[in-house]
Short mmCIF file of C-alpha atoms in Angstrom, two decimals:
data_model
loop_
_atom_site.label_atom_id
_atom_site.label_comp_id
_atom_site.label_asym_id
_atom_site.label_seq_id
_atom_site.Cartn_x
_atom_site.Cartn_y
_atom_site.Cartn_z
CA MET A 245 -51.84 -50.23 -18.16
CA TYR A 246 -53.11 -47.13 -20.47
CA GLY A 247 -52.63 -44.60 -17.48
CA VAL A 248 -48.70 -44.71 -17.76
CA LYS A 249 -47.83 -41.18 -17.11
CA VAL A 250 -43.79 -40.60 -18.49
CA ALA A 251 -41.19 -38.62 -15.88
CA THR A 252 -41.65 -35.28 -14.80
CA ALA A 253 -37.39 -35.45 -15.36
CA VAL A 254 -37.92 -36.60 -19.48
CA SER A 255 -40.24 -32.90 -18.85
CA ALA A 256 -37.21 -31.35 -17.46
CA ALA A 257 -34.60 -32.75 -20.41
CA VAL A 258 -36.27 -31.45 -22.95
CA LEU A 259 -36.61 -28.34 -22.08
CA LEU A 260 -33.80 -27.94 -21.28
CA MET A 261 -31.95 -25.29 -23.58
CA ALA A 262 -35.48 -23.35 -23.84
CA GLN A 263 -35.39 -22.85 -19.55
CA ILE A 264 -33.28 -19.05 -19.77
CA GLY A 265 -32.13 -18.40 -16.71
CA ALA A 266 -29.63 -18.54 -13.25
CA ALA A 267 -27.70 -21.42 -13.60
CA PRO A 268 -27.19 -23.13 -10.98
CA ALA A 269 -24.60 -23.82 -8.60
CA LEU A 270 -21.65 -25.41 -10.09
CA ALA A 271 -22.73 -25.45 -13.34
CA ASP A 272 -20.66 -25.69 -16.66
CA THR A 273 -22.03 -22.49 -19.06
CA ILE A 274 -21.68 -21.91 -22.54
CA GLU A 275 -19.49 -18.70 -22.18
CA ALA A 276 -16.80 -20.43 -19.35
CA ALA A 277 -17.02 -23.10 -21.96
CA LEU A 278 -16.36 -20.32 -24.93
CA VAL A 279 -13.47 -18.78 -22.81
CA ARG A 280 -11.33 -22.05 -22.35
CA ALA A 281 -12.05 -22.60 -26.19
CA TYR A 282 -10.64 -19.16 -26.78
CA GLN A 283 -7.35 -20.08 -24.13
CA ASN A 284 -6.62 -23.09 -24.49
CA ASN A 285 -7.39 -24.82 -27.98
CA PRO A 286 -4.10 -25.37 -29.83
CA GLN A 287 -5.21 -24.71 -33.50
CA LEU A 288 -5.35 -20.82 -31.96
CA ASN A 289 -2.55 -21.43 -29.92
CA ALA A 290 -0.66 -22.27 -32.81
CA GLN A 291 -2.14 -19.81 -35.15
CA ARG A 292 -0.37 -16.78 -32.86
CA ALA A 293 2.26 -18.14 -33.03
CA LEU A 294 2.03 -18.25 -36.84
CA VAL A 295 0.77 -13.71 -36.15
CA ARG A 296 4.14 -13.51 -34.02
CA SER A 297 5.87 -14.58 -37.56
CA THR A 298 4.30 -12.60 -39.52
CA ASP A 299 5.34 -9.20 -37.19
CA GLU A 300 9.08 -9.54 -37.60
CA ASN A 301 8.98 -8.89 -41.11
CA VAL A 302 8.64 -5.38 -40.71
CA PRO A 303 11.96 -5.43 -39.16
CA GLN A 304 12.91 -7.46 -41.58
CA ALA A 305 11.70 -4.55 -43.63
CA LEU A 306 12.96 -1.89 -41.98
CA SER A 307 16.82 -2.91 -42.04
CA GLY A 308 16.99 -1.89 -46.10
CA TYR A 309 16.81 1.46 -43.57
CA ARG A 310 19.77 0.76 -41.83
CA PRO A 311 23.43 0.61 -42.24
CA LYS A 312 25.55 -2.68 -41.82
CA VAL A 313 28.96 -2.82 -40.78
CA SER A 314 30.96 -5.50 -41.43
CA LEU A 315 34.67 -6.12 -39.40
CA THR A 316 37.37 -7.52 -40.16
CA ALA A 317 40.49 -9.11 -39.21
CA SER A 318 43.75 -10.93 -40.13
CA ALA A 319 47.43 -12.20 -39.09
CA GLY A 320 49.28 -14.17 -40.75
CA TYR A 321 52.86 -15.43 -41.02
CA GLN A 322 54.87 -14.91 -44.66
CA TYR A 323 58.73 -15.38 -46.06
CA THR A 324 60.53 -12.46 -48.67
CA ASP A 325 63.40 -13.85 -50.46
CA THR A 326 64.14 -10.63 -53.17
CA LEU A 327 66.64 -9.87 -55.24
CA THR A 328 66.27 -5.68 -56.77
CA THR A 329 69.17 -4.77 -58.88
CA SER A 330 68.94 -0.14 -59.88
CA GLY A 331 70.81 1.23 -62.44
CA GLY A 332 72.13 1.59 -65.86
CA SER A 333 74.91 0.90 -67.67
CA ASN A 334 76.96 4.00 -66.60
CA ILE A 335 75.88 4.07 -63.30
CA GLN A 336 76.83 1.89 -60.08
CA ILE A 337 74.41 -0.84 -60.31
CA VAL A 338 72.69 -1.43 -56.73
CA ARG A 339 72.19 -4.18 -56.13
CA THR A 340 69.21 -5.34 -52.41
CA ASP A 341 69.33 -8.34 -50.73
CA THR A 342 65.68 -8.54 -48.55
CA HIS A 343 65.77 -11.88 -47.01
CA GLY A 344 63.52 -12.82 -43.56
CA ALA A 345 60.45 -13.44 -42.32
CA ASN A 346 57.46 -11.61 -40.79
CA PRO A 347 53.70 -11.57 -39.62
CA PRO A 348 51.19 -9.29 -40.84
CA ARG A 349 48.13 -8.58 -38.95
CA SER A 350 45.30 -6.11 -39.66
CA VAL A 351 42.11 -4.66 -38.33
CA GLY A 352 39.70 -2.74 -40.86
CA MET A 353 36.12 -2.24 -40.43
CA THR A 354 33.54 -0.91 -43.71
CA VAL A 355 29.88 0.85 -43.39
CA THR A 356 27.52 0.42 -45.72
CA GLN A 357 24.32 2.51 -46.22
CA ASN A 358 22.20 2.79 -48.97
CA LEU A 359 20.65 5.78 -50.59
CA PHE A 360 18.19 5.56 -52.56
CA ASN A 361 17.30 2.03 -53.78
CA GLY A 362 14.12 3.09 -55.96
CA GLN A 363 11.93 3.30 -52.96
CA GLN A 364 12.42 -0.47 -52.19
CA THR A 365 12.63 -0.89 -48.42
CA ALA A 366 8.80 2.06 -48.66
CA ASN A 367 7.84 -0.43 -50.69
CA LYS A 368 8.64 -4.00 -48.42
CA THR A 369 7.91 -2.30 -45.41
CA ARG A 370 4.35 -1.36 -46.22
CA THR A 371 4.61 -4.87 -47.42
CA ALA A 372 5.33 -6.33 -44.45
CA GLU A 373 2.60 -4.19 -42.94
CA SER A 374 -0.09 -5.07 -44.40
CA GLN A 375 0.79 -8.60 -43.93
CA VAL A 376 0.81 -8.74 -40.48
CA SER A 377 -2.46 -7.03 -41.01
CA GLY A 378 -3.89 -9.36 -43.05
CA ALA A 379 -2.77 -11.93 -40.70
CA ARG A 380 -4.02 -10.36 -38.01
CA GLU A 381 -7.54 -10.43 -39.60
CA GLY A 382 -7.05 -14.18 -40.47
CA LEU A 383 -5.50 -14.89 -36.36
CA ARG A 384 -10.12 -12.84 -36.76
CA VAL A 385 -11.05 -15.40 -38.73
CA LEU A 386 -9.95 -18.74 -36.23
CA GLU A 387 -11.36 -16.92 -33.38
CA GLN A 388 -13.86 -17.12 -35.02
CA THR A 389 -13.98 -20.37 -36.36
CA VAL A 390 -13.33 -21.68 -32.99
CA LEU A 391 -16.07 -20.48 -30.85
CA LEU A 392 -18.81 -21.08 -33.13
CA SER A 393 -17.54 -24.80 -32.46
CA ALA A 394 -17.56 -24.70 -28.82
CA ALA A 395 -21.06 -22.90 -29.54
CA THR A 396 -21.81 -25.65 -32.03
CA ILE A 397 -20.50 -28.33 -29.19
CA TYR A 398 -21.75 -28.06 -26.00
CA MET A 399 -25.60 -27.20 -27.18
CA ASP A 400 -24.84 -31.03 -29.12
CA TYR A 401 -24.06 -32.10 -25.57
CA LEU A 402 -27.07 -30.39 -24.69
CA ARG A 403 -29.58 -31.67 -27.57
CA ASP A 404 -27.88 -35.51 -27.48
CA SER A 405 -27.70 -35.72 -23.68
CA ALA A 406 -31.30 -34.42 -23.54
CA ILE A 407 -32.30 -36.84 -26.53
CA VAL A 408 -31.03 -40.09 -24.44
CA GLU A 409 -32.86 -38.59 -20.72
CA VAL A 410 -36.05 -39.39 -23.37
CA GLN A 411 -35.17 -42.16 -25.02
CA LYS A 412 -34.28 -43.35 -21.48
CA SER A 413 -37.90 -42.82 -20.73
CA ASN A 414 -39.31 -44.13 -23.70
CA VAL A 415 -37.63 -47.20 -22.80
CA ARG A 416 -39.87 -47.14 -19.12
CA VAL A 417 -42.65 -46.29 -20.55
CA LEU A 418 -42.37 -49.76 -23.22
CA GLU A 419 -42.11 -51.70 -20.50
CA GLN A 420 -43.81 -50.90 -18.30
CA THR A 421 -46.86 -51.50 -20.58
CA LEU A 422 -45.67 -54.53 -22.20
CA LYS A 423 -46.09 -56.01 -19.09
CA GLN A 424 -49.28 -54.41 -18.51
CA THR A 425 -50.22 -56.04 -22.21
CA ARG A 426 -49.30 -59.21 -20.71
CA ASP A 427 -50.95 -58.44 -17.35
CA ARG A 428 -53.91 -59.19 -19.50
CA PHE A 429 -53.75 -61.04 -22.02
CA ASN A 430 -53.39 -64.16 -19.24
CA VAL A 431 -55.94 -62.95 -17.58
CA GLY A 432 -57.85 -62.74 -21.77
CA GLU A 433 -58.36 -59.76 -22.24
CA VAL A 434 -55.95 -59.36 -25.66
CA THR A 435 -54.29 -61.93 -28.15
CA ARG A 436 -51.48 -61.54 -28.44
CA THR A 437 -50.80 -59.38 -31.15
CA ASP A 438 -51.31 -56.81 -29.06
CA VAL A 439 -48.14 -58.08 -26.35
CA ALA A 440 -46.38 -59.24 -30.10
CA GLN A 441 -46.40 -54.91 -30.65
CA SER A 442 -45.99 -53.72 -27.65
CA GLU A 443 -42.47 -56.30 -27.17
CA ALA A 444 -41.76 -55.08 -31.00
CA GLN A 445 -41.94 -51.26 -29.65
CA LEU A 446 -39.30 -51.76 -26.44
CA ALA A 447 -37.00 -53.57 -28.92
CA ALA A 448 -37.65 -51.11 -31.49
CA GLY A 449 -37.19 -47.93 -28.67
CA LYS A 450 -34.46 -49.52 -27.07
CA THR A 451 -32.74 -48.98 -30.08
CA GLN A 452 -32.80 -45.54 -30.12
CA GLU A 453 -32.11 -45.30 -26.81
CA LEU A 454 -28.22 -47.67 -27.91
CA THR A 455 -27.81 -45.64 -30.39
CA ALA A 456 -28.44 -41.85 -28.77
CA GLU A 457 -26.25 -43.44 -26.01
CA ALA A 458 -23.53 -43.32 -28.75
CA ASN A 459 -23.74 -40.57 -30.34
CA LEU A 460 -24.21 -39.47 -27.24
CA VAL A 461 -20.24 -40.92 -26.22
CA THR A 462 -19.26 -39.02 -29.98
CA THR A 463 -19.87 -35.93 -28.30
CA ARG A 464 -18.64 -35.85 -25.80
CA SER A 465 -15.25 -36.94 -27.22
CA ASN A 466 -15.51 -33.73 -29.83
CA PHE A 467 -16.81 -31.87 -26.28
CA ARG A 468 -13.69 -32.42 -24.90
CA ARG A 469 -11.25 -31.99 -28.35
CA ILE A 470 -12.69 -28.07 -29.39
CA ILE A 471 -13.45 -26.80 -25.62
CA GLY A 472 -10.65 -28.87 -23.27
CA ASN A 473 -12.19 -30.49 -20.64
CA GLU A 474 -14.63 -33.70 -19.78
CA PRO A 475 -18.92 -32.66 -19.90
CA VAL A 476 -20.27 -32.04 -16.05
CA SER A 477 -23.36 -30.19 -15.20
CA LEU A 478 -24.24 -28.27 -18.78
CA ALA A 479 -25.95 -25.60 -17.39
CA PRO A 480 -28.93 -24.93 -20.83
CA GLY A 481 -27.05 -21.97 -23.07
CA SER A 482 -29.57 -19.22 -24.84
CA PRO A 483 -29.10 -16.94 -28.17
CA VAL A 484 -26.69 -14.46 -29.19
CA ASP A 485 -29.78 -12.56 -31.01
CA ARG A 486 -28.43 -9.78 -28.79
CA PHE A 487 -25.68 -8.71 -30.38
CA LEU A 488 -27.48 -9.73 -34.23
CA PRO A 489 -28.54 -6.16 -36.44
CA ASN A 490 -31.70 -5.73 -36.64
CA SER A 491 -31.99 -6.95 -40.04
CA LEU A 492 -31.24 -8.88 -43.17
CA PRO A 493 -29.80 -5.91 -45.13
CA GLY A 494 -27.96 -4.95 -41.79
CA ALA A 495 -26.42 -8.59 -41.53
CA VAL A 496 -25.28 -8.29 -45.24
CA GLU A 497 -23.74 -4.71 -45.09
CA LEU A 498 -22.02 -5.08 -42.00
CA SER A 499 -20.44 -8.59 -43.60
CA LEU A 500 -19.29 -7.23 -45.96
CA VAL A 501 -17.01 -4.67 -43.04
CA GLU A 502 -16.28 -6.75 -40.44
CA ASN A 503 -16.18 -10.49 -42.12
CA PRO A 504 -12.71 -11.13 -41.73
CA ASN A 505 -11.98 -12.97 -44.77
CA VAL A 506 -12.81 -9.73 -46.71
CA THR A 507 -10.76 -8.43 -44.66
CA ALA A 508 -7.83 -10.07 -44.61
CA ALA A 509 -8.95 -10.55 -49.00
CA MET A 510 -8.52 -6.58 -49.47
CA TYR A 511 -5.15 -7.05 -47.06
CA GLY A 512 -3.89 -9.72 -49.86
CA ILE A 513 -4.81 -7.11 -52.69
CA ASP A 514 -2.59 -3.92 -50.82
CA VAL A 515 -0.08 -6.39 -50.86
CA SER A 516 0.01 -7.67 -54.83
CA PHE A 517 0.14 -3.78 -55.30
CA LEU A 518 3.43 -3.07 -53.04
CA THR A 519 4.72 -5.85 -54.55
CA VAL A 520 3.96 -4.51 -58.02
CA LYS A 521 5.95 -1.42 -56.91
CA ILE A 522 9.14 -3.70 -54.89
CA ASN A 523 9.23 -5.05 -58.93
CA GLU A 524 9.21 -1.64 -60.53
CA GLY A 525 11.26 0.03 -58.11
CA ALA A 526 14.80 -3.43 -59.63
CA LEU A 527 14.79 -0.54 -63.18
CA LEU A 528 15.93 2.20 -60.81
CA PRO A 529 19.38 2.81 -60.39
CA GLN A 530 20.65 2.37 -56.38
CA VAL A 531 22.61 4.96 -54.65
CA ASN A 532 24.57 3.46 -51.66
CA LEU A 533 27.33 5.32 -49.70
CA GLN A 534 30.27 3.48 -48.04
CA ALA A 535 33.05 4.41 -45.70
CA SER A 536 36.19 1.79 -45.14
CA VAL A 537 38.50 2.38 -42.12
CA GLN A 538 41.88 -0.25 -41.83
CA GLN A 539 44.59 -0.48 -40.34
CA SER A 540 47.38 -2.59 -40.36
CA TYR A 541 50.72 -3.66 -39.62
CA GLU A 542 53.87 -5.12 -41.54
CA THR A 543 52.40 -6.33 -44.09
CA SER A 544 54.90 -6.51 -45.53
CA MET A 545 59.59 -6.48 -43.72
CA ILE A 546 60.27 -2.71 -44.63
CA SER A 547 56.82 -1.83 -43.90
CA PRO A 548 55.73 -0.93 -40.28
CA ARG A 549 52.61 0.01 -40.39
CA SER A 550 50.46 1.35 -42.34
CA PHE A 551 46.30 3.35 -42.26
CA GLY A 552 43.86 3.56 -45.04
CA ALA A 553 40.18 5.64 -45.30
CA SER A 554 37.32 6.39 -47.15
CA ALA A 555 34.23 7.00 -47.50
CA VAL A 556 32.37 6.68 -51.30
CA VAL A 557 29.30 6.90 -53.10
CA GLN A 558 29.12 4.36 -55.69
CA ALA A 559 25.56 4.14 -58.29
CA THR A 560 24.57 1.56 -60.20
CA VAL A 561 21.95 2.35 -62.95
CA PRO A 562 20.45 -1.27 -63.96
CA ILE A 563 20.15 -1.63 -68.17
CA TYR A 564 19.94 -4.57 -69.26
CA GLN A 565 19.98 -7.86 -66.64
CA GLY A 566 17.78 -11.00 -68.72
CA GLY A 567 14.78 -8.97 -68.75
CA ALA A 568 13.42 -12.06 -65.43
CA GLU A 569 12.68 -8.23 -63.72
CA TYR A 570 10.28 -7.26 -66.31
CA SER A 571 9.02 -11.14 -66.39
CA LEU A 572 8.79 -10.50 -63.03
CA ILE A 573 6.49 -6.84 -63.32
CA ARG A 574 3.97 -8.91 -65.31
CA GLN A 575 3.17 -11.48 -62.85
CA SER A 576 2.40 -9.10 -59.38
CA LYS A 577 0.44 -7.53 -62.10
CA GLU A 578 -1.49 -10.49 -62.66
CA ASN A 579 -1.23 -11.41 -58.97
CA LEU A 580 -3.08 -8.01 -58.61
CA ALA A 581 -5.76 -9.04 -60.57
CA GLN A 582 -5.45 -12.32 -58.85
CA GLN A 583 -7.20 -10.23 -55.60
CA ARG A 584 -8.93 -8.36 -56.36
CA LEU A 585 -11.33 -10.71 -58.03
CA ASN A 586 -10.56 -13.49 -55.01
CA LEU A 587 -12.13 -10.47 -52.96
CA GLU A 588 -15.43 -10.04 -54.94
CA THR A 589 -15.98 -13.34 -54.41
CA THR A 590 -14.83 -13.79 -50.30
CA ARG A 591 -17.56 -10.65 -50.98
CA ASP A 592 -20.31 -12.58 -52.36
CA GLN A 593 -19.75 -15.44 -50.34
CA ALA A 594 -19.81 -13.65 -46.95
CA ARG A 595 -23.05 -12.49 -48.48
CA ALA A 596 -24.04 -15.90 -49.19
CA ASN A 597 -23.33 -17.63 -45.45
CA THR A 598 -25.16 -14.62 -44.19
CA VAL A 599 -28.93 -14.52 -45.53
CA THR A 600 -28.38 -18.55 -45.88
CA ALA A 601 -27.61 -18.55 -41.62
CA TRP A 602 -29.82 -15.12 -41.03
CA GLY A 603 -32.62 -17.99 -42.90
CA GLN A 604 -31.02 -21.07 -40.98
CA LEU A 605 -31.99 -18.63 -37.92
CA GLU A 606 -35.32 -17.77 -38.35
CA ALA A 607 -36.55 -21.38 -39.69
CA GLY A 608 -35.08 -22.13 -36.43
CA LYS A 609 -37.13 -19.54 -34.15
CA ALA A 610 -40.32 -21.08 -35.99
CA GLN A 611 -39.80 -24.97 -35.37
CA VAL A 612 -39.01 -23.72 -31.35
CA SER A 613 -42.21 -22.99 -31.72
CA SER A 614 -44.17 -25.18 -34.15
CA SER A 615 -42.08 -28.14 -31.76
CA GLN A 616 -43.17 -26.62 -28.88
CA ALA A 617 -46.92 -27.35 -30.23
CA GLN A 618 -46.48 -30.74 -31.35
CA VAL A 619 -44.77 -31.46 -28.12
CA THR A 620 -48.31 -30.23 -26.34
CA ALA A 621 -50.53 -31.72 -29.38
CA SER A 622 -48.99 -35.39 -28.90
CA GLU A 623 -49.76 -35.26 -25.06
CA VAL A 624 -53.29 -34.18 -25.29
CA ALA A 625 -54.12 -37.17 -28.05
CA LEU A 626 -51.76 -39.28 -26.22
CA ASN A 627 -53.85 -39.09 -22.83
CA GLY A 628 -56.72 -39.60 -25.19
CA VAL A 629 -55.93 -42.71 -27.16
CA ARG A 630 -55.41 -43.45 -23.95
CA GLU A 631 -58.93 -43.35 -22.15
CA GLU A 632 -60.30 -44.76 -25.34
CA ALA A 633 -58.23 -47.63 -25.07
CA LYS A 634 -59.95 -47.86 -21.62
CA ALA A 635 -62.68 -47.74 -23.43
CA GLY A 636 -62.56 -50.32 -25.67
CA GLN A 637 -62.49 -48.02 -28.58
CA ARG A 638 -58.83 -47.82 -29.24
CA THR A 639 -55.95 -50.69 -30.24
CA THR A 640 -52.80 -51.49 -28.06
CA LEU A 641 -51.10 -50.40 -31.61
CA ASP A 642 -53.11 -47.34 -31.93
CA VAL A 643 -51.16 -46.66 -27.76
CA LEU A 644 -48.01 -48.00 -29.15
CA ASN A 645 -47.82 -44.87 -31.72
CA ALA A 646 -49.39 -42.53 -29.98
CA GLN A 647 -46.13 -43.34 -27.38
CA GLN A 648 -43.79 -43.33 -30.04
CA ALA A 649 -45.08 -39.54 -31.53
CA LEU A 650 -44.48 -37.63 -28.66
CA VAL A 651 -41.39 -39.24 -28.25
CA ASN A 652 -40.83 -38.17 -31.26
CA ALA A 653 -42.30 -34.45 -31.35
CA ARG A 654 -40.21 -34.43 -28.10
CA VAL A 655 -36.78 -35.62 -30.00
CA ALA A 656 -37.76 -33.00 -32.63
CA LEU A 657 -37.53 -30.31 -30.09
CA VAL A 658 -34.77 -30.58 -28.61
CA THR A 659 -33.01 -30.67 -31.75
CA ALA A 660 -34.65 -27.43 -32.70
CA GLN A 661 -34.09 -25.88 -29.57
CA HIS A 662 -30.16 -26.63 -30.75
CA ASP A 663 -31.03 -25.53 -34.24
CA ARG A 664 -31.85 -21.97 -32.01
CA VAL A 665 -29.00 -21.26 -30.50
CA VAL A 666 -26.08 -22.65 -32.86
CA ALA A 667 -28.05 -20.26 -35.94
CA SER A 668 -27.97 -17.33 -33.63
CA TYR A 669 -23.27 -18.40 -33.32
CA ALA A 670 -23.62 -18.14 -37.30
CA VAL A 671 -24.95 -15.60 -37.87
CA LEU A 672 -22.64 -13.37 -35.38
CA ASN A 673 -19.99 -15.86 -37.59
CA SER A 674 -21.09 -14.35 -40.76
CA VAL A 675 -21.37 -11.25 -40.13
CA GLY A 676 -17.23 -10.96 -38.70
CA ARG A 677 -18.41 -10.66 -34.49
CA LEU A 678 -18.04 -14.09 -32.91
CA SER A 679 -15.49 -12.22 -30.74
CA PRO A 680 -14.53 -12.07 -26.57
CA GLN A 681 -15.03 -8.19 -26.12
CA VAL A 682 -18.42 -8.99 -28.61
CA LEU A 683 -20.19 -11.48 -26.28
CA ASN A 684 -18.46 -9.49 -23.03
CA LEU A 685 -16.69 -13.11 -22.26
CA PRO A 686 -14.58 -13.17 -18.84
CA THR A 687 -12.20 -12.88 -20.55
CA THR A 688 -7.92 -11.42 -21.17
CA THR A 689 -8.36 -10.55 -24.89
CA TYR A 690 -4.54 -11.61 -27.36
CA ASP A 691 -3.52 -8.82 -28.26
CA PRO A 692 -1.80 -9.17 -30.89
CA SER A 693 -0.48 -5.59 -30.80
CA VAL A 694 1.42 -5.94 -27.76
CA HIS A 695 4.69 -8.16 -29.33
CA TYR A 696 3.76 -6.53 -32.99
CA GLN A 697 5.31 -3.03 -30.95
CA GLN A 698 8.15 -5.52 -29.41
CA VAL A 699 9.58 -6.47 -31.92
CA ARG A 700 8.22 -3.87 -34.58
CA ASP A 701 12.11 -1.38 -33.92
CA SER A 702 14.52 -3.86 -33.00
CA TRP A 703 17.71 -3.23 -33.69
CA TYR A 704 18.92 -6.30 -32.52
CA GLY A 705 18.95 -9.24 -30.33
CA VAL A 706 17.84 -12.58 -30.57
CA ARG A 707 15.82 -13.63 -28.03
CA THR A 708 11.52 -13.01 -28.20
CA PRO A 709 9.72 -11.18 -26.29
CA ASP A 710 8.85 -13.98 -23.95
CA GLY A 711 12.17 -14.67 -23.38
CA ARG A 712 12.75 -17.26 -25.84
#
């Protein structure tokens, strides 16, 4: 009975995430999973579309520098019936009777060019550019979130599948233990209590196995949702410590500079500051140049054709417009103060997240070492209890407890190895460097500046750069 050994496959499953070497042929890797999530995640693709939409703010702002041209044309029908008199008391009275129909027609063009508007166009352009930069940082935030989620779910599946194997092996051992205990009960070597203890432990082991399988089903569903395919033959995942700063102070300093939440908040301050300038520009004069030409035909029965052209410079000086412009200036100043405070909050949060993630990484390293020692000690203890039980110095319950302690140690080791890898990705995320470029992922990275350059100087056209 007590000579039952745990299958070698179980030990391999437990150490699945600790062995970092060449991946087996046709096995999926964590890098490949990250590439699929980066390329195909619908939430990430939607955010990229939002950034492209934000790019259009720049040509909209630049339109303030460009002339506005309008073409007008008219045609119609009119009937005239007039009687006019001229002359005085000493002059012969002349009566003119005009009646009949004519088709008046005209065509004209007007060009309006703003010459000065209180620097509103320049500030609107800079605001739009800051909004684009902020949107790109928002995209970086989501990219990091998706990559971290992908790495986490990859390791979750490795952990949960390993735990299932541990629990299945445990059930097989307990079934063999129960069989041997019943055989010994039949020959009078043990009591009915020993059989009941074995049955209870087997029932508990089956419950743990079913729970582990249910957790694995949930993890498989989330794997499909985040990465885009069913998990098949996953290779071990490894930490990314080689990409991390050497110390916690270095990580904190980096997070305050490169974390995309921090940089996005900085661009938010720029947008708010320029909004104040735009609103202040409403108090300054505006100067416009307007040129127009018009060609008319048969506007009346006695005027067969006429042509006119004009060029006018118009200056408008606002005096009082109800007070709304002053309210907007005050409001935008308060928004600017709020954004500055938000930046401090974001920096504090980035610092706290980095310290937390770094602490979890250090704890994970220690937990892996201690869990490995726990597994080794539990294996030695189980073998010793089995030998002592053969000599009658230990009971069946002692053996069952030692077996459960070994199972718990192996589950703890699997969990610690999982947490160790995930924590390294979490630190990389907190400092703002969880990206395909840093990880050297074999994929073409999305460059938001390509679309920006395609649309920035567009003067006309309704088709998007991809042909829609």
